[in-house]
Coordinates of C-alpha atoms in Angstrom, one line a residue:
M290 CA -37.2 -60.0 59.8
A291 CA -40.2 -57.8 60.4
R292 CA -38.0 -54.8 60.6
R293 CA -36.5 -55.5 57.1
Q294 CA -40.0 -56.0 55.6
A295 CA -41.2 -52.7 57.0
R296 CA -38.0 -50.9 55.6
A297 CA -38.6 -52.5 52.1
A298 CA -42.2 -51.4 52.1
G299 CA -41.3 -47.8 53.1
S300 CA -38.7 -47.6 50.3
G301 CA -41.1 -49.0 47.8
R302 CA -43.5 -46.1 48.4
W303 CA -40.7 -43.6 47.3
L304 CA -39.9 -45.3 44.0
P305 CA -42.7 -43.7 42.0
W306 CA -41.8 -40.2 43.2
L307 CA -38.1 -40.8 42.3
G308 CA -39.1 -41.9 38.8
F309 CA -41.1 -38.7 38.3
A310 CA -38.1 -36.6 39.5
L311 CA -35.7 -38.3 37.1
L312 CA -38.0 -38.1 34.1
P313 CA -36.9 -34.6 32.9
L314 CA -33.3 -35.8 32.9
A315 CA -34.0 -38.9 30.8
V316 CA -36.2 -37.1 28.2
P317 CA -34.5 -34.3 26.3
P318 CA -36.6 -31.2 26.2
A319 CA -38.0 -29.9 22.9
A320 CA -36.1 -27.0 21.4
A321 CA -37.9 -23.9 22.4
P322 CA -38.3 -21.1 19.9
G323 CA -35.2 -18.9 20.0
G324 CA -33.1 -21.6 21.7
C325 CA -29.7 -22.9 20.7
P326 CA -29.5 -24.5 17.2
S327 CA -29.1 -28.2 17.2
A328 CA -25.7 -28.1 15.5
C329 CA -24.3 -25.5 17.9
Y330 CA -24.1 -24.8 21.6
C331 CA -24.6 -21.7 23.7
V332 CA -22.1 -20.5 26.2
A333 CA -23.7 -19.2 29.4
T334 CA -26.6 -17.5 27.6
P335 CA -28.1 -17.5 24.1
E336 CA -26.3 -14.2 23.4
L337 CA -23.2 -16.2 22.6
V338 CA -23.6 -19.0 20.1
Q339 CA -20.7 -21.2 18.8
C340 CA -20.9 -23.7 16.0
R341 CA -17.7 -25.6 15.7
Y342 CA -16.7 -28.3 13.2
E343 CA -20.2 -29.4 12.4
R344 CA -19.6 -29.2 8.7
L345 CA -22.5 -26.9 8.1
E346 CA -23.2 -26.0 4.5
E347 CA -25.2 -22.9 5.3
P348 CA -25.7 -20.8 8.4
P349 CA -28.1 -22.2 11.0
K350 CA -31.6 -20.8 10.6
E351 CA -32.9 -21.3 14.2
L352 CA -30.6 -18.8 15.9
P353 CA -31.8 -17.0 19.0
A354 CA -33.2 -13.6 18.2
T355 CA -31.1 -12.1 21.1
V356 CA -27.7 -13.5 19.9
Q357 CA -24.9 -10.9 20.0
N358 CA -21.8 -13.0 19.2
L359 CA -22.0 -15.8 16.6
S360 CA -19.0 -18.0 15.8
I361 CA -19.1 -20.7 13.0
A362 CA -15.8 -22.5 12.5
G363 CA -14.7 -25.6 10.5
S364 CA -17.8 -25.8 8.3
N365 CA -18.2 -25.8 4.6
L366 CA -20.2 -22.7 3.9
S367 CA -18.5 -22.3 0.5
V368 CA -20.9 -19.5 -0.7
L369 CA -22.5 -16.8 1.4
H370 CA -25.7 -16.2 -0.5
R371 CA -27.8 -13.1 -0.4
A372 CA -29.4 -12.6 3.1
A373 CA -27.6 -15.7 4.4
F374 CA -28.4 -14.7 8.0
A375 CA -31.9 -13.2 7.4
A376 CA -34.0 -16.3 8.1
H377 CA -34.9 -14.6 11.4
P378 CA -34.1 -11.0 12.4
L379 CA -30.9 -10.7 14.4
P380 CA -31.0 -7.1 15.4
D381 CA -28.5 -7.5 18.3
L382 CA -25.7 -9.4 16.5
R383 CA -22.5 -7.4 16.8
L384 CA -19.8 -10.0 16.3
L385 CA -19.7 -12.6 13.5
R386 CA -16.8 -15.0 13.2
L387 CA -16.6 -17.3 10.2
R388 CA -13.1 -18.8 10.4
H389 CA -12.0 -21.9 8.5
D390 CA -15.4 -22.3 6.8
N391 CA -14.1 -22.7 3.2
I392 CA -15.9 -19.6 2.1
Q393 CA -15.0 -18.8 -1.5
T394 CA -17.8 -16.5 -2.7
I395 CA -19.6 -13.7 -1.0
E396 CA -22.7 -12.5 -2.9
D397 CA -24.4 -9.1 -2.9
M398 CA -26.2 -8.3 0.4
A399 CA -24.9 -11.4 2.1
L400 CA -25.1 -9.7 5.4
Q401 CA -28.6 -8.3 4.9
G402 CA -30.5 -7.9 8.2
L403 CA -27.4 -7.5 10.4
S404 CA -28.0 -3.9 11.1
S405 CA -26.0 -3.9 14.3
L406 CA -23.0 -5.9 13.1
H407 CA -19.7 -4.2 14.3
T408 CA -17.0 -6.9 13.7
L409 CA -16.8 -9.4 10.9
D410 CA -14.0 -12.1 10.9
L411 CA -13.5 -14.0 7.6
S412 CA -10.0 -15.1 8.3
Y413 CA -8.6 -18.4 7.0
N414 CA -11.0 -18.7 4.1
P415 CA -9.9 -19.2 0.4
L416 CA -11.8 -16.2 -0.9
L417 CA -12.1 -16.1 -4.7
S418 CA -14.9 -13.6 -5.3
V419 CA -16.4 -10.7 -3.3
A420 CA -19.3 -8.9 -4.8
A421 CA -19.4 -5.1 -4.8
G422 CA -22.3 -5.1 -2.4
A423 CA -21.2 -8.0 -0.2
F424 CA -21.1 -5.8 3.0
A425 CA -23.9 -3.4 2.1
G426 CA -26.3 -5.0 4.6
A427 CA -24.0 -4.1 7.6
P428 CA -23.9 -0.3 7.6
L429 CA -22.3 -0.2 11.1
L430 CA -19.4 -2.6 10.3
R431 CA -16.2 -1.1 11.8
T432 CA -13.8 -4.1 12.0
L433 CA -13.0 -6.4 9.2
Q434 CA -10.6 -9.3 9.6
L435 CA -9.2 -10.9 6.5
N436 CA -6.1 -12.7 7.8
Q437 CA -4.9 -15.4 5.4
A438 CA -8.0 -14.9 3.3
L439 CA -6.4 -13.3 0.2
L440 CA -4.0 -16.0 -0.8
A441 CA -6.2 -17.9 -3.3
A442 CA -6.8 -15.0 -5.8
P443 CA -6.0 -11.3 -6.2
L444 CA -9.0 -9.5 -4.7
E445 CA -7.7 -6.0 -4.2
E446 CA -10.0 -4.4 -6.8
Q447 CA -13.1 -6.4 -5.7
L448 CA -12.5 -5.6 -2.1
A449 CA -11.9 -1.9 -2.9
L450 CA -15.4 -1.7 -4.4
A451 CA -17.0 -3.7 -1.5
L452 CA -15.4 -1.4 1.1
R453 CA -16.1 2.0 -0.6
N454 CA -19.3 2.8 1.3
L455 CA -18.1 1.5 4.7
S456 CA -16.7 3.5 7.6
L457 CA -14.1 0.9 8.7
R458 CA -11.9 1.7 11.7
R459 CA -9.8 -1.5 11.8
L460 CA -8.7 -3.7 8.9
E461 CA -6.6 -6.9 9.4
L462 CA -4.7 -8.3 6.5
A463 CA -2.0 -10.4 8.2
G464 CA -0.5 -13.4 6.5
N465 CA -1.6 -12.6 2.9
A466 CA 1.9 -12.6 1.3
L467 CA 1.4 -8.9 0.3
L468 CA 4.3 -7.4 -1.5
A469 CA 3.1 -3.8 -1.3
L470 CA 0.9 -1.6 0.8
P471 CA -2.7 -2.1 -0.5
A472 CA -3.5 1.6 -0.8
A473 CA -6.8 0.8 -2.6
L474 CA -8.1 -0.9 0.5
L475 CA -7.6 2.0 2.9
P476 CA -10.8 3.9 3.2
A477 CA -10.8 7.4 4.7
G478 CA -11.1 7.3 8.5
L479 CA -9.3 4.0 8.9
E480 CA -7.5 4.0 12.3
E481 CA -5.7 0.6 12.5
L482 CA -4.2 -1.6 9.8
D483 CA -2.6 -5.0 10.6
L484 CA 0.0 -6.0 8.0
R485 CA 2.0 -8.5 10.0
N486 CA 3.5 -11.7 8.5
N487 CA 3.4 -10.5 4.9
S488 CA 6.1 -10.2 2.3
L489 CA 6.8 -6.5 2.6
Q490 CA 10.5 -5.5 2.1
R491 CA 9.8 -1.8 2.6
L492 CA 7.3 0.9 2.1
T493 CA 8.1 3.0 -0.9
A494 CA 8.0 6.8 -1.0
T495 CA 4.8 6.7 -3.0
E496 CA 3.2 4.4 -0.4
L497 CA 4.3 6.6 2.4
Q498 CA 2.8 9.6 0.6
S499 CA -0.5 7.8 0.4
L500 CA -0.5 7.4 4.2
E501 CA -0.3 11.2 4.6
A502 CA -3.7 11.6 2.8
P503 CA -6.1 13.8 4.9
G504 CA -8.3 10.8 5.9
L505 CA -5.4 8.5 6.9
R506 CA -3.1 10.7 9.0
G507 CA -4.3 9.0 12.1
L508 CA -3.8 5.5 10.8
R509 CA -1.6 3.2 12.9
L510 CA 0.2 0.3 11.3
T511 CA 1.4 -3.1 12.6
L512 CA 4.3 -4.4 10.5
G513 CA 5.9 -7.2 12.4
A514 CA 7.2 -10.4 10.8
N515 CA 7.8 -8.9 7.4
P516 CA 11.2 -9.6 5.6
L517 CA 12.4 -6.0 5.6
S518 CA 15.4 -5.4 3.2
C519 CA 17.8 -2.9 4.9
D520 CA 19.4 -1.5 1.8
C521 CA 19.5 2.0 0.3
A522 CA 15.8 1.7 -0.8
L523 CA 14.8 1.6 2.8
R524 CA 15.9 5.2 3.4
P525 CA 12.6 6.9 2.8
F526 CA 10.8 4.4 5.1
L527 CA 13.5 4.7 7.8
T528 CA 13.2 8.5 7.7
W529 CA 9.4 8.4 7.9
L530 CA 9.5 5.7 10.7
R531 CA 11.8 7.9 12.9
A532 CA 9.6 10.9 12.4
T533 CA 6.3 9.1 13.1
V534 CA 7.3 6.2 15.3
S535 CA 4.0 6.4 17.2
R536 CA 2.1 5.4 14.0
V537 CA 3.7 2.0 13.9
S538 CA 2.8 0.1 17.1
D539 CA 5.6 -2.4 16.8
A540 CA 8.2 -0.1 15.4
R541 CA 10.8 -0.9 18.0
S542 CA 10.6 -4.6 17.3
L543 CA 11.1 -4.4 13.5
H544 CA 14.3 -6.2 12.4
C545 CA 16.2 -6.5 9.1
A546 CA 15.9 -9.8 7.1
G547 CA 18.7 -8.8 4.8
P548 CA 21.3 -8.2 3.5
P549 CA 23.3 -10.8 5.5
P550 CA 25.6 -8.3 7.3
L551 CA 22.5 -6.5 8.7
R552 CA 20.3 -9.5 9.3
G553 CA 18.6 -9.3 12.7
T554 CA 19.5 -5.6 13.3
T555 CA 16.8 -3.4 14.8
V556 CA 15.6 -1.1 12.1
L557 CA 15.5 2.0 14.3
R558 CA 19.2 1.6 15.1
L559 CA 20.2 1.8 11.4
R560 CA 22.1 4.8 10.0
L561 CA 21.1 6.2 6.7
D562 CA 24.6 6.4 5.4
G563 CA 25.1 2.7 6.4
L564 CA 22.4 1.4 4.0
M565 CA 24.2 0.2 0.9
C566 CA 22.7 -0.5 -2.5
A567 CA 22.7 -4.0 -3.7
A568 CA 21.1 -5.7 -6.7
T569 CA 17.8 -7.2 -6.1
E570 CA 15.5 -8.6 -8.7
G571 CA 12.6 -6.2 -9.4
G572 CA 13.6 -3.9 -6.5
E573 CA 14.7 -0.3 -6.5
P574 CA 18.4 -1.2 -5.8
G575 CA 18.3 -3.3 -9.0
R576 CA 16.9 -0.4 -10.9
L577 CA 19.6 1.9 -9.5
E578 CA 22.4 -0.4 -10.6
T579 CA 20.9 -0.8 -14.0
A580 CA 20.7 3.0 -14.4
S581 CA 24.4 3.2 -13.4
Y582 CA 25.4 0.7 -16.1
V583 CA 23.3 2.6 -18.6
F584 CA 24.9 5.9 -17.6
F585 CA 28.4 4.4 -17.9
G586 CA 27.6 3.1 -21.4
I587 CA 26.4 6.5 -22.5
V588 CA 29.6 8.1 -21.2
L589 CA 31.7 5.6 -23.2
A590 CA 29.7 6.2 -26.3
L591 CA 30.2 10.0 -26.0
I592 CA 34.0 9.5 -25.6
G593 CA 34.0 7.3 -28.7
I594 CA 32.1 9.9 -30.7
V595 CA 34.5 12.7 -29.6
F596 CA 37.4 10.5 -30.6
L597 CA 36.0 9.9 -34.1
M598 CA 35.2 13.6 -34.5
V599 CA 38.9 14.4 -33.7
L600 CA 40.1 11.9 -36.2
Y601 CA 37.7 13.3 -38.9
L602 CA 38.8 17.0 -38.3
N603 CA 42.5 16.1 -38.4
R604 CA 42.2 13.7 -41.4
R605 CA 44.6 15.8 -43.6
G606 CA 47.3 16.0 -40.9
I607 CA 46.9 12.3 -40.2
K608 CA 47.2 11.5 -43.9
R609 CA 50.3 13.7 -44.1
W610 CA 51.8 12.0 -41.0
L611 CA 51.1 8.6 -42.5
H612 CA 52.7 9.6 -45.8
N613 CA 55.9 10.8 -44.0
L614 CA 55.9 7.7 -41.9
R615 CA 55.7 5.6 -45.0
E616 CA 58.5 7.5 -46.7
A617 CA 60.7 7.2 -43.6
C618 CA 60.1 3.5 -43.6
R619 CA 60.9 3.2 -47.3
D620 CA 64.2 5.1 -46.8
Q621 CA 65.1 2.9 -44.0
M622 CA 64.3 -0.3 -45.9
E623 CA 66.4 0.9 -48.9
G624 CA 69.3 1.5 -46.6
Y625 CA 69.0 -2.0 -45.3
H626 CA 68.7 -3.4 -48.8
Y627 CA 71.9 -1.5 -50.0
R628 CA 73.9 -2.8 -47.1
Y629 CA 72.7 -6.3 -47.9
E630 CA 73.8 -6.1 -51.5
Q631 CA 77.2 -4.8 -50.5
D632 CA 77.7 -7.5 -48.0
A633 CA 76.7 -10.1 -50.6
D634 CA 79.2 -9.0 -53.4
P635 CA 81.7 -11.8 -53.9
R636 CA 84.5 -9.5 -55.2
R637 CA 84.4 -7.5 -52.0
T638 CA 84.4 -10.8 -50.1
S639 CA 87.5 -12.2 -51.9
T640 CA 89.4 -8.9 -51.6
V641 CA 88.8 -8.8 -48.0
G642 CA 89.8 -12.5 -47.5
T643 CA 93.3 -12.3 -49.5
P644 CA 96.1 -10.6 -47.6
G645 CA 98.7 -8.6 -49.3
L646 CA 96.6 -7.7 -52.4

């Protein structure tokens, strides 16, 4: 019994010290200046901040000054106002991801203060309006990702103005249902263009010519998952692809989506003389077939005109021939009429019918 009481008295002396040791774990520390925002969390160090699915309506203002990579996903930012990230200087921020944030409008100088920003990801946002100076606050921007961000409205002209003063090296436009190469969005010096999973059936001769501009000769394309139509209109693209296969990173994996006999065929295995023309609405084959019908109609019209001219120049001979034909028909009819009268005479009939007279 005495031993138990001594043990209990010894353990009681350690309880106050144990409480002091656990106190920091029970009381959350106050947010230090430059620490993680309350709606976000830092991975490993404050240089990487991720804010996911917190339904933010504006970018967090208490970001660490040393942040280099910032990711905000699943929020409702809606509008990126002027100087949206300039509450505190972020001189080291190089990567900014704003995916699935319902961003619809980007105002002038929205990236003001992000002087070191290198990569901007605006994918999966229903963009409706992009101001001409939207990216003016990020002079070192080199990579712009707009995957599935151009489906809500046609923004090619607005984006062309917004990108005119940038020195982009990589532009991603995957999944935007593009029907043609967005030549207006290709600034000189662009090195990589991602056009996967769009609605491109081919690259026309005009579009291929734009890729040979002095500032775009080093541009590399990615064209996978596009419904390429392997008809005669594909010939310029096929010729260009074979000559510059190194400029299309996934050239060897491109396949035909139509017509049915060539569906699934590797594009590089096609033969130029095996690409047949077929009618397609609004496409070059359709225009070729329409031109063929027009040409055929013109030929028929010329033949008709020549025939009428021949008739006109020989009108006298034709009239004489018709007169002779009419006279011949009249003589023939008179002969038939005379025979009919002879056969119908009753005297001749009775004489022929009475023997011996």
